[in-house]
């Protein structure tokens, strides 16, 4: 059975924690999109980790961890994360890398930096991981696939890549010879040697795994509101974090995804540019930010302070709809334990009109939140291990969200650690 674990917000919802937790009963964990531009934070028996590229199943020895074809494969980060796991005492995980994935090269990262400098005040707040230059080259059909490393035409492919890139960088950034052919070739040969043990023809492997009845997790990066097609364009990522893209990237039929666990945070955070309806500022934001996550709400990868807002039913309902959520994993519920009253945004007032639908980007800027206030529970729930142990007000908060979104909350996370996770009314067909 295939289960997708994806975010319904702007990212940072806690997908890493939920994937690590569910991977205990999985056979295969697949990273299906994005690259090393965001970090999935995991706290388990081995310590605290922020994984940027490796699937969050790597802490389980029995799990095969696949990097699927749609991922921006940064070989430098890949090898450094493997090294980091080794140094920190984690046994070498089983890793497979799709030969159909393409290489995110050092020049993509430089290009990302030069573009932000060129844009000056219009910059996107990029993490400078080379993601948009990679995806832009992918759709221009200029990237170098991993399979090309083993092709007799590699020299020609590298030569064409260099020539195109150098024309582009000279025209856009005034930088001559941005990529040296010899350096690129050397880099590619080096990656070729080191990557050999991990190669896998992803679609064939995945379809066989389904036939063999394996339990498969598809792990998305970022969240639905950053989707390139349906998100807050242009403040989006350059790929699709939707569960549907998991099937494309892994090369499996869409109807094989039987369960979509939408990871939803008990309040809202956003990193980077773009409209955030109901953004909270000042001391209220500082307090929520300080208490949030496992070390405050700061970018797992970048350290940037996350922008804060209360739970937003409008954006979450939209995000869950895009994901096709069959269930919600509600994370960070413990964080709200300091509040007497909790504001929840139930609709937007957009140009004087009340709406429950998530507007397009230009109208988001003209939208104001309409709040309802729920009672807080005013206590620490991080030690609760059963739904029944939660205070009535916390249960009420969960039920309210469930009613508003129209998707059952089946997993409740009350802390960053594996064991701080509560199952509730899970569907019998769920194998994980
Ligand atoms: P991801 O990219 O979706 O995996 O999310 P991030 O790792 O960027 O951010 C999620 C943050 O919330 C991390 O600091 C996690 O350790 C933390 N976290 C996850 N679940 C919980 C929870 O239930 N309670 C608390 N306090 N922190 C959590």
Tab-separated table of C-alpha atoms and ligand atoms in Angstrom:
chain	number	residue	atom	x	y	z
A	1	UNK	CA	0.000	0.000	0.000
A	2	UNK	CA	1.235	3.489	-0.822
A	3	UNK	CA	0.821	6.332	1.685
A	4	UNK	CA	1.826	9.902	0.904
A	5	UNK	CA	2.963	12.197	3.708
A	6	UNK	CA	2.709	15.769	2.553
A	7	UNK	CA	2.314	19.280	3.938
A	8	UNK	CA	-0.839	21.342	3.558
A	9	UNK	CA	0.650	24.694	4.486
A	10	UNK	CA	3.805	26.611	3.584
A	11	UNK	CA	6.139	23.803	4.692
A	12	UNK	CA	7.728	23.095	8.113
A	13	UNK	CA	4.605	21.284	9.331
A	14	UNK	CA	6.552	18.367	10.815
A	15	UNK	CA	6.615	15.935	7.882
A	16	UNK	CA	10.048	14.622	8.911
A	17	UNK	CA	8.829	13.653	12.356
A	18	UNK	CA	5.699	11.942	11.020
A	19	UNK	CA	7.627	10.090	8.279
A	20	UNK	CA	10.264	8.878	10.741
A	21	UNK	CA	7.457	7.717	13.040
A	22	UNK	CA	5.413	5.915	10.371
A	23	UNK	CA	8.513	4.444	8.736
A	24	UNK	CA	8.759	1.972	11.580
A	25	UNK	CA	6.138	-0.144	9.804
A	26	UNK	CA	7.122	0.760	6.242
A	27	UNK	CA	9.313	-1.110	3.757
A	28	UNK	CA	10.178	1.775	1.445
A	29	UNK	CA	10.428	5.543	2.078
A	30	UNK	CA	10.612	7.779	-0.990
A	31	UNK	CA	11.687	11.425	-1.215
A	32	UNK	CA	9.789	12.578	-4.258
A	33	UNK	CA	10.478	16.245	-4.959
A	34	UNK	CA	12.474	19.383	-4.249
A	35	UNK	CA	16.087	19.283	-3.237
A	36	UNK	CA	18.235	20.303	-0.303
A	37	UNK	CA	16.459	23.636	0.136
A	38	UNK	CA	14.489	22.679	3.247
A	39	UNK	CA	15.229	20.525	6.269
A	40	UNK	CA	13.103	17.831	7.853
A	41	UNK	CA	13.738	17.789	11.599
A	42	UNK	CA	13.755	14.430	13.332
A	43	UNK	CA	14.301	13.587	16.992
A	44	UNK	CA	14.667	9.924	17.803
A	45	UNK	CA	16.860	7.545	19.798
A	46	UNK	CA	19.912	8.665	17.785
A	47	UNK	CA	19.487	12.383	18.599
A	48	UNK	CA	18.322	15.446	16.670
A	49	UNK	CA	18.778	15.530	12.896
A	50	UNK	CA	17.880	17.900	10.086
A	51	UNK	CA	17.696	15.947	6.831
A	52	UNK	CA	17.811	17.978	3.648
A	53	UNK	CA	17.886	15.315	0.959
A	54	UNK	CA	17.788	11.825	2.431
A	55	UNK	CA	14.331	10.305	3.028
A	56	UNK	CA	13.258	10.332	6.678
A	57	UNK	CA	13.217	6.517	6.765
A	58	UNK	CA	17.030	6.348	7.076
A	59	UNK	CA	16.947	5.672	10.819
A	60	UNK	CA	15.222	2.332	10.303
A	61	UNK	CA	17.540	-0.437	9.176
A	62	UNK	CA	14.782	-2.409	7.455
A	63	UNK	CA	13.626	0.518	5.257
A	64	UNK	CA	14.771	0.980	1.647
A	65	UNK	CA	15.158	4.731	1.121
A	66	UNK	CA	14.549	5.918	-2.419
A	67	UNK	CA	15.450	9.280	-3.923
A	68	UNK	CA	12.966	9.411	-6.787
A	69	UNK	CA	13.284	10.823	-10.302
A	70	UNK	CA	11.650	14.198	-9.553
A	71	UNK	CA	14.196	15.220	-6.906
A	72	UNK	CA	16.849	17.859	-7.560
A	73	UNK	CA	19.779	15.597	-6.745
A	74	UNK	CA	22.612	17.519	-5.105
A	75	UNK	CA	25.394	14.923	-4.874
A	76	UNK	CA	27.475	17.066	-2.484
A	77	UNK	CA	24.653	17.237	0.062
A	78	UNK	CA	23.802	13.572	-0.487
A	79	UNK	CA	27.308	12.376	0.410
A	80	UNK	CA	27.715	14.832	3.266
A	81	UNK	CA	24.419	13.679	4.831
A	82	UNK	CA	25.490	10.031	4.572
A	83	UNK	CA	28.790	10.968	6.209
A	84	UNK	CA	27.008	12.895	8.954
A	85	UNK	CA	24.826	9.872	9.800
A	86	UNK	CA	27.919	7.686	10.034
A	87	UNK	CA	29.727	10.168	12.281
A	88	UNK	CA	26.719	10.307	14.573
A	89	UNK	CA	26.525	6.555	15.017
A	90	UNK	CA	23.615	5.748	12.696
A	91	UNK	CA	24.178	2.448	10.865
A	92	UNK	CA	24.545	2.861	7.096
A	93	UNK	CA	20.968	3.020	5.749
A	94	UNK	CA	19.746	1.268	2.625
A	95	UNK	CA	19.705	3.969	-0.053
A	96	UNK	CA	18.586	3.890	-3.661
A	97	UNK	CA	18.932	6.794	-6.095
A	98	UNK	CA	16.868	6.946	-9.277
A	99	UNK	CA	19.067	6.884	-12.363
A	100	UNK	CA	16.358	9.049	-13.936
A	101	UNK	CA	16.874	11.852	-11.408
A	102	UNK	CA	18.968	14.786	-12.631
A	103	UNK	CA	22.014	16.424	-11.101
A	104	UNK	CA	21.810	19.732	-9.314
A	105	UNK	CA	25.282	21.120	-10.045
A	106	UNK	CA	27.422	23.728	-8.261
A	107	UNK	CA	26.685	26.232	-11.065
A	108	UNK	CA	22.946	26.044	-10.214
A	109	UNK	CA	23.739	27.317	-6.715
A	110	UNK	CA	25.897	30.141	-8.050
A	111	UNK	CA	23.189	31.095	-10.504
A	112	UNK	CA	20.661	31.199	-7.642
A	113	UNK	CA	22.932	33.618	-5.755
A	114	UNK	CA	23.654	35.831	-8.778
A	115	UNK	CA	19.944	36.056	-9.579
A	116	UNK	CA	19.037	37.179	-6.044
A	117	UNK	CA	21.762	39.835	-6.287
A	118	UNK	CA	20.449	40.940	-9.667
A	119	UNK	CA	16.866	41.197	-8.392
A	120	UNK	CA	17.925	43.360	-5.423
A	121	UNK	CA	14.744	44.499	-3.658
A	122	UNK	CA	12.577	42.156	-5.727
A	123	UNK	CA	14.504	39.077	-4.640
A	124	UNK	CA	12.573	35.923	-3.649
A	125	UNK	CA	14.406	35.192	-0.414
A	126	UNK	CA	15.846	32.053	-1.985
A	127	UNK	CA	17.708	29.528	0.173
A	128	UNK	CA	20.407	29.658	-2.558
A	129	UNK	CA	20.310	25.890	-2.951
A	130	UNK	CA	20.088	26.109	-6.736
A	131	UNK	CA	16.523	24.815	-6.924
A	132	UNK	CA	14.948	27.120	-9.489
A	133	UNK	CA	17.960	27.057	-11.867
A	134	UNK	CA	17.838	23.261	-11.649
A	135	UNK	CA	14.107	23.000	-12.422
A	136	UNK	CA	14.361	25.699	-15.034
A	137	UNK	CA	17.099	23.705	-16.797
A	138	UNK	CA	15.027	20.549	-16.362
A	139	UNK	CA	12.095	22.002	-18.272
A	140	UNK	CA	14.426	23.540	-20.851
A	141	UNK	CA	15.776	19.970	-21.225
A	142	UNK	CA	19.338	20.998	-20.447
A	143	UNK	CA	20.059	19.123	-17.220
A	144	UNK	CA	22.391	16.165	-16.855
A	145	UNK	CA	20.545	13.017	-15.729
A	146	UNK	CA	22.349	10.607	-13.424
A	147	UNK	CA	22.128	7.941	-16.152
A	148	UNK	CA	24.234	10.194	-18.426
A	149	UNK	CA	27.197	9.744	-16.074
A	150	UNK	CA	27.438	6.189	-17.353
A	151	UNK	CA	26.940	7.080	-20.993
A	152	UNK	CA	29.649	7.153	-23.651
A	153	UNK	CA	28.351	10.574	-24.621
A	154	UNK	CA	29.092	12.135	-21.248
A	155	UNK	CA	31.837	14.404	-22.640
A	156	UNK	CA	29.521	15.784	-25.310
A	157	UNK	CA	26.679	16.241	-22.838
A	158	UNK	CA	28.968	18.132	-20.449
A	159	UNK	CA	30.318	20.259	-23.285
A	160	UNK	CA	26.828	21.298	-24.421
A	161	UNK	CA	25.802	22.039	-20.837
A	162	UNK	CA	28.859	24.280	-20.375
A	163	UNK	CA	28.362	26.168	-23.600
A	164	UNK	CA	24.690	26.915	-22.886
A	165	UNK	CA	25.362	27.883	-19.295
A	166	UNK	CA	28.203	30.189	-20.203
A	167	UNK	CA	26.110	32.045	-22.793
A	168	UNK	CA	23.323	32.457	-20.236
A	169	UNK	CA	25.533	33.604	-17.354
A	170	UNK	CA	27.402	36.092	-19.547
A	171	UNK	CA	24.120	37.588	-20.804
A	172	UNK	CA	22.321	37.702	-17.470
A	173	UNK	CA	25.071	38.317	-14.954
A	174	UNK	CA	27.980	39.545	-17.083
A	175	UNK	CA	30.079	36.613	-15.882
A	176	UNK	CA	32.319	35.029	-18.507
A	177	UNK	CA	33.207	31.317	-18.393
A	178	UNK	CA	31.014	30.651	-15.377
A	179	UNK	CA	31.541	26.889	-15.814
A	180	UNK	CA	34.842	25.364	-16.832
A	181	UNK	CA	34.458	22.233	-18.938
A	182	UNK	CA	37.426	20.510	-17.293
A	183	UNK	CA	36.162	21.224	-13.760
A	184	UNK	CA	32.675	20.062	-14.640
A	185	UNK	CA	33.948	16.842	-16.189
A	186	UNK	CA	36.111	16.128	-13.164
A	187	UNK	CA	33.121	16.736	-10.878
A	188	UNK	CA	30.931	14.399	-12.940
A	189	UNK	CA	33.547	11.622	-12.957
A	190	UNK	CA	33.890	11.933	-9.212
A	191	UNK	CA	30.108	11.716	-8.662
A	192	UNK	CA	29.935	8.770	-11.084
A	193	UNK	CA	32.384	6.729	-9.021
A	194	UNK	CA	30.865	7.500	-5.660
A	195	UNK	CA	27.243	7.065	-6.743
A	196	UNK	CA	27.580	3.632	-8.351
A	197	UNK	CA	26.510	1.584	-5.291
A	198	UNK	CA	23.181	3.393	-4.999
A	199	UNK	CA	21.786	3.332	-8.521
A	200	UNK	CA	18.291	2.081	-9.171
A	201	UNK	CA	15.766	2.262	-12.004
A	202	UNK	CA	13.111	3.843	-9.803
A	203	UNK	CA	9.838	3.195	-11.727
A	204	UNK	CA	10.606	-0.528	-12.157
A	205	UNK	CA	11.695	-0.893	-8.559
A	206	UNK	CA	8.614	0.943	-7.249
A	207	UNK	CA	6.091	-0.936	-9.362
A	208	UNK	CA	7.584	-4.242	-8.280
A	209	UNK	CA	7.483	-3.128	-4.650
A	210	UNK	CA	3.757	-2.420	-5.046
A	211	UNK	CA	3.202	-5.832	-6.662
A	212	UNK	CA	5.072	-7.476	-3.787
A	213	UNK	CA	2.659	-5.836	-1.332
A	214	UNK	CA	5.249	-3.578	0.298
A	215	UNK	CA	4.287	-0.666	2.518
A	216	UNK	CA	5.512	2.466	0.795
A	217	UNK	CA	5.766	6.030	2.071
A	218	UNK	CA	6.020	8.972	-0.310
A	219	UNK	CA	7.563	11.917	1.551
A	220	UNK	CA	6.939	15.382	0.180
A	221	UNK	CA	8.919	18.504	0.881
A	222	UNK	CA	7.469	21.978	1.653
A	223	UNK	CA	3.668	22.287	1.474
A	224	UNK	CA	0.692	22.668	-0.853
A	225	UNK	CA	0.635	26.473	-0.659
A	226	UNK	CA	4.122	26.523	-2.206
A	227	UNK	CA	3.053	24.320	-5.120
A	228	UNK	CA	4.250	25.721	-8.441
A	229	UNK	CA	0.843	25.103	-10.068
A	230	UNK	CA	-1.709	25.915	-7.368
A	231	UNK	CA	0.211	27.754	-4.666
A	232	UNK	CA	0.806	31.453	-4.006
A	233	UNK	CA	2.613	32.019	-7.294
A	234	UNK	CA	5.195	33.506	-7.703
A	235	UNK	CA	6.089	32.927	-4.031
A	236	UNK	CA	6.225	29.202	-4.601
A	237	UNK	CA	8.840	26.535	-4.942
A	238	UNK	CA	9.870	25.365	-8.398
A	239	UNK	CA	8.331	21.900	-8.122
A	240	UNK	CA	5.102	20.313	-6.915
A	241	UNK	CA	4.868	19.209	-3.267
A	242	UNK	CA	1.495	17.569	-3.921
A	243	UNK	CA	0.849	13.875	-3.266
A	244	UNK	CA	-0.202	13.548	-6.908
A	245	UNK	CA	3.310	14.465	-7.985
A	246	UNK	CA	4.594	11.632	-5.795
A	247	UNK	CA	3.146	9.201	-8.285
A	248	UNK	CA	4.757	11.041	-11.215
A	249	UNK	CA	8.159	11.244	-9.567
A	250	UNK	CA	8.192	7.632	-8.382
A	251	UNK	CA	6.751	6.397	-11.697
A	252	UNK	CA	3.780	4.621	-10.115
A	253	UNK	CA	0.048	4.746	-10.960
A	254	UNK	CA	-1.832	7.551	-9.163
A	255	UNK	CA	-4.535	5.123	-8.027
A	256	UNK	CA	-1.968	3.202	-5.975
A	257	UNK	CA	-1.810	6.072	-3.442
A	258	UNK	CA	-4.464	4.815	-1.049
A	259	UNK	CA	-3.801	7.151	1.813
A	260	UNK	CA	-2.693	10.789	1.963
A	261	UNK	CA	-1.575	11.934	5.396
A	262	UNK	CA	-1.712	15.687	5.339
A	263	UNK	CA	0.617	17.141	7.937
A	264	UNK	CA	-0.923	20.230	9.493
A	265	UNK	CA	0.517	22.434	12.221
A	266	UNK	CA	-1.721	23.583	15.086
A	267	UNK	CA	-0.859	27.191	14.116
A	268	UNK	CA	0.578	28.694	10.934
A	269	UNK	CA	4.180	29.436	9.979
A	270	UNK	CA	5.757	30.586	6.756
A	271	UNK	CA	9.337	31.194	5.702
A	272	UNK	CA	10.260	33.551	2.910
A	273	UNK	CA	8.366	36.113	0.899
A	274	UNK	CA	4.689	36.283	-0.106
A	275	UNK	CA	1.359	37.136	1.513
A	276	UNK	CA	0.470	35.588	4.870
A	277	UNK	CA	-3.110	36.394	5.827
A	278	UNK	CA	-3.421	37.249	9.536
A	279	UNK	CA	0.320	37.471	10.095
A	280	UNK	CA	0.937	38.084	13.796
A	281	UNK	CA	3.643	40.549	14.783
A	282	UNK	CA	5.181	41.896	17.986
A	283	UNK	CA	5.258	40.133	21.327
A	284	UNK	CA	2.434	37.678	20.474
A	285	UNK	CA	4.412	36.453	17.455
A	286	UNK	CA	7.682	36.367	19.413
A	287	UNK	CA	6.144	34.229	22.127
A	288	UNK	CA	4.557	31.736	19.711
A	289	UNK	CA	7.811	31.594	17.710
A	290	UNK	CA	9.891	31.009	20.828
A	291	UNK	CA	7.622	28.205	22.037
A	292	UNK	CA	7.049	26.551	18.642
A	293	UNK	CA	8.751	23.499	17.142
A	294	UNK	CA	11.552	21.802	19.017
A	295	UNK	CA	13.864	24.825	19.235
A	296	UNK	CA	11.594	27.717	18.375
A	297	UNK	CA	10.216	28.452	14.916
A	298	UNK	CA	13.415	29.088	12.984
A	299	UNK	CA	14.205	27.593	9.567
A	300	UNK	CA	15.605	24.057	10.055
A	301	UNK	CA	18.025	24.648	7.205
A	302	UNK	CA	18.497	28.428	7.112
A	303	UNK	CA	17.933	29.497	10.741
A	304	UNK	CA	15.634	32.281	9.468
A	305	UNK	CA	12.838	33.281	11.892
A	306	UNK	CA	9.541	31.894	10.612
A	307	UNK	CA	6.617	34.254	10.117
A	308	UNK	CA	3.722	33.438	12.425
A	309	UNK	CA	-0.087	33.326	12.292
A	310	UNK	CA	-2.882	31.472	14.100
A	311	UNK	CA	-4.443	28.346	12.653
A	312	UNK	CA	-5.953	29.175	9.292
A	313	UNK	CA	-8.929	27.030	8.273
A	314	UNK	CA	-9.157	28.698	4.843
A	315	UNK	CA	-5.612	27.935	3.690
A	316	UNK	CA	-5.547	24.519	5.389
A	317	UNK	CA	-8.824	23.455	3.761
A	318	UNK	CA	-7.404	24.500	0.390
A	319	UNK	CA	-4.074	22.749	1.073
A	320	UNK	CA	-5.816	19.536	2.163
A	321	UNK	CA	-8.032	19.656	-0.926
A	322	UNK	CA	-4.989	19.991	-3.202
A	323	UNK	CA	-3.277	17.113	-1.439
A	324	UNK	CA	-6.383	14.926	-1.583
A	325	UNK	CA	-5.941	14.380	2.160
A	326	UNK	CA	-7.578	11.270	3.542
A	327	UNK	CA	-6.391	12.052	7.075
A	328	UNK	CA	-4.616	14.781	9.016
A	329	UNK	CA	-1.567	14.506	11.244
A	330	UNK	CA	-1.930	17.517	13.551
A	331	UNK	CA	1.478	18.551	14.906
A	332	UNK	CA	2.743	20.998	17.526
A	333	UNK	CA	-0.501	20.882	19.502
A	334	UNK	CA	1.538	21.046	22.737
A	335	UNK	CA	2.878	24.473	21.728
A	336	UNK	CA	-0.509	26.162	22.298
A	337	UNK	CA	-0.691	25.060	25.955
A	338	UNK	CA	0.168	28.551	27.255
A	339	UNK	CA	-2.923	30.305	25.883
A	340	UNK	CA	-6.228	31.064	27.665
A	341	UNK	CA	-8.007	31.685	24.376
A	342	UNK	CA	-6.882	30.569	20.946
A	343	UNK	CA	-7.805	32.565	17.839
A	344	UNK	CA	-8.632	30.443	14.786
A	345	UNK	CA	-9.103	32.042	11.383
A	346	UNK	CA	-12.349	30.591	9.971
A	347	UNK	CA	-12.829	32.773	6.889
A	348	UNK	CA	-11.303	35.717	5.053
A	349	UNK	CA	-12.753	39.127	4.431
A	350	UNK	CA	-11.561	39.897	0.912
A	351	UNK	CA	-12.394	43.367	-0.389
A	352	UNK	CA	-15.369	43.539	1.981
A	353	UNK	CA	-16.684	40.043	1.103
A	354	UNK	CA	-16.553	37.066	3.465
A	355	UNK	CA	-15.130	33.965	1.826
A	356	UNK	CA	-14.138	30.466	2.900
A	357	UNK	CA	-12.213	29.864	-0.309
A	358	UNK	CA	-8.495	30.588	-0.590
A	359	UNK	CA	-8.094	33.477	-3.049
A	360	UNK	CA	-5.373	33.904	-5.667
A	361	UNK	CA	-2.181	35.694	-4.739
A	362	UNK	CA	-3.150	39.267	-5.638
A	363	UNK	CA	-6.384	38.989	-3.629
A	364	UNK	CA	-4.589	37.431	-0.667
A	365	UNK	CA	-2.907	40.763	-0.125
A	366	UNK	CA	-6.368	42.332	0.245
A	367	UNK	CA	-7.654	39.625	2.634
A	368	UNK	CA	-8.105	39.946	6.392
A	369	UNK	CA	-8.696	37.060	8.810
A	370	UNK	CA	-12.048	36.507	10.519
A	371	UNK	CA	-11.434	34.798	13.859
A	372	UNK	CA	-13.359	32.568	16.207
A	373	UNK	CA	-11.907	32.098	19.664
A	374	UNK	CA	-11.627	28.674	21.289
A	375	UNK	CA	-10.835	27.957	24.928
A	376	UNK	CA	-7.228	27.096	25.654
A	377	UNK	CA	-6.285	24.147	27.893
A	378	UNK	CA	-3.616	25.989	29.800
A	379	UNK	CA	-1.439	23.017	30.651
A	380	UNK	CA	1.395	20.875	29.341
A	381	UNK	CA	0.107	18.018	27.166
A	382	UNK	CA	3.527	16.861	25.914
A	383	UNK	CA	3.384	13.765	28.167
A	384	UNK	CA	-0.005	12.546	26.893
A	385	UNK	CA	0.184	9.240	25.043
A	386	UNK	CA	-3.537	8.537	24.518
A	387	UNK	CA	-6.277	10.673	23.033
A	388	UNK	CA	-8.353	10.144	26.187
A	389	UNK	CA	-5.620	11.786	28.292
A	390	UNK	CA	-5.924	15.099	26.450
A	391	UNK	CA	-7.850	17.884	28.225
A	392	UNK	CA	-11.382	18.508	26.938
A	393	UNK	CA	-10.405	21.915	25.469
A	394	UNK	CA	-7.597	20.303	23.404
A	395	UNK	CA	-10.014	17.645	22.133
A	396	UNK	CA	-12.428	20.420	21.267
A	397	UNK	CA	-9.691	22.249	19.311
A	398	UNK	CA	-9.000	19.040	17.337
A	399	UNK	CA	-12.705	18.435	16.642
A	400	UNK	CA	-13.155	22.055	15.575
A	401	UNK	CA	-10.309	21.769	13.043
A	402	UNK	CA	-11.650	18.465	11.796
A	403	UNK	CA	-15.131	19.934	11.259
A	404	UNK	CA	-13.759	23.007	9.518
A	405	UNK	CA	-11.443	21.092	7.196
A	406	UNK	CA	-13.692	18.098	6.632
A	407	UNK	CA	-10.860	15.574	7.012
A	408	UNK	CA	-10.382	13.324	10.083
A	409	UNK	CA	-7.466	14.019	12.419
A	410	UNK	CA	-5.987	10.568	12.947
A	411	UNK	CA	-2.514	11.409	14.255
A	412	UNK	CA	-1.829	13.998	16.953
A	413	UNK	CA	1.695	15.098	17.707
A	414	UNK	CA	2.344	16.581	21.146
A	415	UNK	CA	6.127	16.968	20.942
A	416	UNK	CA	9.050	16.546	18.542
A	417	UNK	CA	10.000	13.037	19.694
A	418	UNK	CA	8.793	9.793	18.160
A	419	UNK	CA	6.958	8.672	21.254
A	420	UNK	CA	5.059	11.970	21.550
A	421	UNK	CA	2.587	10.802	18.937
A	422	UNK	CA	-1.018	9.729	19.422
A	423	UNK	CA	-3.113	7.638	17.039
A	424	UNK	CA	-6.832	8.338	16.978
A	425	UNK	CA	-9.575	6.519	15.042
A	426	UNK	CA	-7.259	5.413	12.230
A	427	UNK	CA	-8.894	3.790	9.238
A	428	UNK	CA	-8.681	0.007	9.443
A	429	UNK	CA	-7.123	-0.180	5.975
A	430	UNK	CA	-4.097	1.819	7.139
A	431	UNK	CA	-1.169	-0.543	7.411
A	432	UNK	CA	1.165	1.955	9.092
B	1	LIG	P1	9.215	19.502	8.097
B	1	LIG	O1	10.119	20.158	7.104
B	1	LIG	O2	7.793	19.484	7.666
B	1	LIG	O3	9.710	18.164	8.528
B	1	LIG	O4	9.229	20.440	9.390
B	1	LIG	P2	10.494	21.148	10.073
B	1	LIG	O5	11.444	20.145	10.559
B	1	LIG	O6	11.021	22.215	9.190
B	1	LIG	O7	9.776	21.914	11.266
B	1	LIG	C1	8.959	21.253	12.189
B	1	LIG	C2	9.427	21.633	13.578
B	1	LIG	O8	8.470	21.200	14.527
B	1	LIG	C3	10.716	20.934	13.967
B	1	LIG	O9	11.403	21.777	14.855
B	1	LIG	C4	10.217	19.683	14.679
B	1	LIG	O10	11.176	19.144	15.572
B	1	LIG	C5	9.062	20.249	15.415
B	1	LIG	N1	7.960	19.360	15.753
B	1	LIG	C6	7.351	18.412	14.995
B	1	LIG	N2	6.258	17.953	15.647
B	1	LIG	C7	6.195	18.630	16.828
B	1	LIG	C8	5.273	18.642	17.910
B	1	LIG	O11	4.267	17.952	17.912
B	1	LIG	N3	5.542	19.503	18.942
B	1	LIG	C9	6.625	20.317	18.960
B	1	LIG	N4	6.806	21.122	19.996
B	1	LIG	N5	7.505	20.336	17.943
B	1	LIG	C10	7.281	19.522	16.905
